Amino acid sequence: MNKSSERGDLLLDVKGLKIQGFSDEKWHDIIKGIDLKLHRGEIMGLIGESGAGKSTLGLAAMGYTQPGCRITEGNILFDGADLAGLSDVQKKKFWGNRMTYVAQSAAASFNPAHRLILQTTASTIRSGAKSKDQAYSDAMDLYKELNLPDPQNIGDRYPHQVSGGQLQRVMTAMAMSPRPDLIVFDEPTTALDVTTQVEVLSAMRKIVEKFNTAAIYITHDLAVVAQMADYIKVLRYGKEVEEAPTRKMLSSPKEEYTKSLWSVRSLEKQEQQKGESVLSLKSIDAAYGSAKVLFDVNIEVAKGTTVAVVGESGSGKSTTARVITGLLPQSSGIISFDGEELPKALKDRTKEQKRRIQMIYQMADTAMNPRQTVGEIIGRPLQFYLDMNGAEKRKRTLELLEMIELNGDFMQRLPSELSGGQKQRICIARALAANPDFIICDEVTSALDQIVQEGILKLLLRLQKDLGLTYLFITHDISTVKAISDQVVVMNQGSVVEQGQKTDVFQPPHPAYTELLLSSVPEMDPDWLTNLNAARQVD
Amino acid sequence: MHPVLSTVLQRLGLGLATLLAVSVIIFISIELLPGDFGQIVLGQAATKETVAAFRLELGLDKPPYIRYFDWVAGVVRGDLGQSFSGRAASGQDRSREVAELIGPRLKNTLFLAGITALISVPLALILGISTALYRNSIYDRSINATTLTTISFPEFFVAYILILFLSSLNQWLPSLANVDAATPLDERLLRIALPVLTLTLVIIAHMMRMTRAAIINLLASPYIQMAQLSGASRTEVIIKHALPNAWAPIATVIAFNLAYLVVGVVVVEVVFVYPGIGQLMVDAVTTRDIPVVQGCALIFAVTYILLNLSADIIGIITNPRLLHPK
């Protein structure tokens, strides 16, 4: 994919761009002077953590700023025209015509009220580039090109009638319909399962190559950008860290920050052997109303170890957690904890049984009462489970804050005054407050940036060592599994596909689904997708 | 069966159940009215025996639940009963059918409500959409301020101000709206011009502001940003992308205001001497004419239920998730 030897004409030239955003009654700098050059037919990957300004920059490349933001300095030269100086009406001649946009959440970015083909072709027809019939038949060709099922008729559906992965490909077709010079992809596969992501990535890359369209590809996932981009630009705090051709960037990143991004993925826990079992699920079936969601699930968790439950959305991994905690009583099967059988429903369990099993959630934001201070949030289980009050409670809260590497200053803060990583740490402290033996972690790192993820995972590992905790760790992310687990349970459509020691599960041969799942996880090798597609073709 | 049809049938059943519950409430609240019909009609001087005989004649001596079931059975047959007034101690019965009393009044009310709706609903939608389109402009602010002002004054005040300017100081429009069955349509329309104007001023703000808010609320959706980034103009974004998703809340507010036009306009009727159903009910309450009060209350309940049902149906058919299930 490296075309650096024969670069096309300069298409986009962003010079010294500065953008401010308005919040808390003040203007803040979001983009602090960035240059970006893109030649025809090239793909530029923008990478960085949340708040790095990568989406703002990507949109600014189209001359668009979010409401509440403004361009204060710099030029955005697109094929000679300075978008920074144009009015909205003038810019709309470019949008949906010469430059198009693919958003992160296809489900939210399609208008629920209109059929897909209408939305796919709207801008092409509006600009007069094609008649309605031409645009429709071209859209069907594009659907076919993107491997959508039933390309002749899928356009007659409404957005809610197709899957997320299909919707993301329809959005790519929509972006391609007017044959733009530039497409901005804004985290287009972040919300997708890995096996779906592979299909969408392949389809997007194929079509961009076919029409030799220039693109800006925004993502926080290095392995994904490695498959898509010719050049990678790393952003942090609204500034450029470094830019280089993809292969060079992957093999020899110059800056410390870039190296730290690269190293996160190498975290791997030393595997522990299975010992005495503390929690066992035997033949668990569960259902939401009449819809059965778990089928004969058997899981053993050994004391002091971590069992990672891995699977895609709809695999039943979160339901398993709900059954263990008693939130969703199983329809049949037995759960035993430390030798005794647990009652099915939460209301039938004793306080002691509840205390020993705690849970940490994916969205730390919504798992805390926004009106309570950190001290109240952590103090509540101390009071409820351990009857602590006054000075004793305060002392213990401080100890817990230290355990999660925060200090007493946080006692009086509200959740809204914390960063994402700090919020998740408070949730961990709240779980620890009950002195549990067993903690269920439900996707606790999925909403966090990679470097913050690493911090949380290291914290969980240290706590496990110090306190002898047992974890059931639910995740869809394979590198997280490698980082934290001793045993692995692979789930698909409500059933356990495979389980065992981590090294055994990751060692071939695999059952078909594990194979599909593992092979779909993008790797840092720029040829990974090409090789994978070649290999799958042969099969 | 199409899911929309089954939902509508389900809502219709629910509406009937609500109506039954409302009928019980109406009956009980009328039972709780202070005073005795017989005593009020016959006067303080009437002896106990006369009052008792009168109660016997009207069936008021029967236990309440029997009277309730008699009433409901009648309503189901389409018989709202006999009015109490027109009877006297003399024993002569000059009372009339409740349906006969309510019928022409209801027609008048529906006529006034219909004309008002015909003007105010489209006007509210146009104003709501245009203020959303040019939000925070001077146009938007002045429309918002004006409609807020008109809704903030009591309706009788608006009515008298209109009479003062359009009828007293300049004799443009009649200040009395006393129509009867013989009034020709053009004359009728002229006479209700002021009540229509008053009611329009009273209800337009609510509908217009809801339309504006429902549209603006959607403007923060990712698909609106997507529409902008695909080059759609401001008008196209509002009309094609926001409005189709905003009908459900708008329809609810419109239904609410139309119901008000039927059940809540007694003050306007009194000011303009318009023979509507509101005045009939108030009169019936003062004279303890129980069958008429019950009949009016039931009609009001039906109005509310039907209009809300229509709003629900609009909400369903404008939601593609319900109209086109997976």
PDB file of C-alpha atoms in Angstrom, chain A residues 59 62 64 66 92 95-96 99-103 108-115 119 123 126 158 160-161 171 174, chain B residues 221-234 236-237 240-242 244-245 318 320-322 324-326:
ATOM      1  CA  LEU A  59     -13.993  17.282  10.406  1.00  0.00           C
ATOM      2  CA  MET A  62     -13.841  19.224   5.409  1.00  0.00           C
ATOM      3  CA  TYR A  64     -16.701  21.665   9.242  1.00  0.00           C
ATOM      4  CA  GLN A  66     -18.953  21.200  15.552  1.00  0.00           C
ATOM      5  CA  LYS A  92     -22.048  22.822   1.097  1.00  0.00           C
ATOM      6  CA  TRP A  95     -19.879  18.487   1.106  1.00  0.00           C
ATOM      7  CA  GLY A  96     -21.619  15.357  -0.097  1.00  0.00           C
ATOM      8  CA  MET A  99     -15.785  15.357   0.109  1.00  0.00           C
ATOM      9  CA  THR A 100     -17.855  12.943   2.179  1.00  0.00           C
ATOM     10  CA  TYR A 101     -17.939  11.642   5.720  1.00  0.00           C
ATOM     11  CA  VAL A 102     -18.326   8.208   7.325  1.00  0.00           C
ATOM     12  CA  ALA A 103     -19.349   8.470  10.984  1.00  0.00           C
ATOM     13  CA  ALA A 108     -27.240   6.946  14.901  1.00  0.00           C
ATOM     14  CA  SER A 109     -26.016   8.611  11.726  1.00  0.00           C
ATOM     15  CA  PHE A 110     -28.693   7.332   9.401  1.00  0.00           C
ATOM     16  CA  ASN A 111     -32.006   9.140   9.554  1.00  0.00           C
ATOM     17  CA  PRO A 112     -34.436   6.553  10.991  1.00  0.00           C
ATOM     18  CA  ALA A 113     -37.288   7.933   8.870  1.00  0.00           C
ATOM     19  CA  HIS A 114     -35.891   7.272   5.390  1.00  0.00           C
ATOM     20  CA  ARG A 115     -35.008   4.214   3.332  1.00  0.00           C
ATOM     21  CA  GLN A 119     -30.033   8.383   1.924  1.00  0.00           C
ATOM     22  CA  SER A 123     -26.359  14.133  -2.238  1.00  0.00           C
ATOM     23  CA  ARG A 126     -29.011  16.867  -5.368  1.00  0.00           C
ATOM     24  CA  TYR A 158     -34.930   1.249   6.838  1.00  0.00           C
ATOM     25  CA  HIS A 160     -33.183  -0.332  11.891  1.00  0.00           C
ATOM     26  CA  GLN A 161     -33.792  -3.283   9.605  1.00  0.00           C
ATOM     27  CA  MET A 171     -22.607   4.408   4.858  1.00  0.00           C
ATOM     28  CA  MET A 174     -23.202   6.610   0.608  1.00  0.00           C
TER      29      MET A 174
ATOM     30  CA  SER B 221     -28.622  14.044  16.502  1.00  0.00           C
ATOM     31  CA  PRO B 222     -25.688  12.532  14.628  1.00  0.00           C
ATOM     32  CA  TYR B 223     -27.871  12.025  11.543  1.00  0.00           C
ATOM     33  CA  ILE B 224     -28.473  15.762  11.346  1.00  0.00           C
ATOM     34  CA  GLN B 225     -24.729  16.401  11.334  1.00  0.00           C
ATOM     35  CA  MET B 226     -24.476  13.697   8.696  1.00  0.00           C
ATOM     36  CA  ALA B 227     -27.132  15.454   6.583  1.00  0.00           C
ATOM     37  CA  GLN B 228     -25.261  18.751   6.885  1.00  0.00           C
ATOM     38  CA  LEU B 229     -22.013  17.071   5.890  1.00  0.00           C
ATOM     39  CA  SER B 230     -23.676  15.604   2.834  1.00  0.00           C
ATOM     40  CA  GLY B 231     -24.504  19.126   1.691  1.00  0.00           C
ATOM     41  CA  ALA B 232     -28.167  19.424   2.678  1.00  0.00           C
ATOM     42  CA  SER B 233     -29.382  23.025   2.995  1.00  0.00           C
ATOM     43  CA  ARG B 234     -30.857  24.392   6.209  1.00  0.00           C
ATOM     44  CA  GLU B 236     -33.760  20.499   3.758  1.00  0.00           C
ATOM     45  CA  VAL B 237     -32.255  19.538   7.123  1.00  0.00           C
ATOM     46  CA  LYS B 240     -36.636  16.330   5.402  1.00  0.00           C
ATOM     47  CA  HIS B 241     -34.452  15.187   8.260  1.00  0.00           C
ATOM     48  CA  ALA B 242     -35.790  16.614  11.518  1.00  0.00           C
ATOM     49  CA  PRO B 244     -40.332  13.412   9.995  1.00  0.00           C
ATOM     50  CA  ASN B 245     -38.886  12.266  13.322  1.00  0.00           C
ATOM     51  CA  THR B 318     -44.535   8.084  11.754  1.00  0.00           C
ATOM     52  CA  PRO B 320     -40.573   3.427  10.918  1.00  0.00           C
ATOM     53  CA  ARG B 321     -39.462   1.007  13.636  1.00  0.00           C
ATOM     54  CA  LEU B 322     -43.116   0.278  14.379  1.00  0.00           C
ATOM     55  CA  HIS B 324     -41.761  -1.465   9.231  1.00  0.00           C
ATOM     56  CA  PRO B 325     -40.739  -4.073  11.810  1.00  0.00           C
ATOM     57  CA  LYS B 326     -37.631  -6.154  11.182  1.00  0.00           C
TER      58      LYS B 326
END
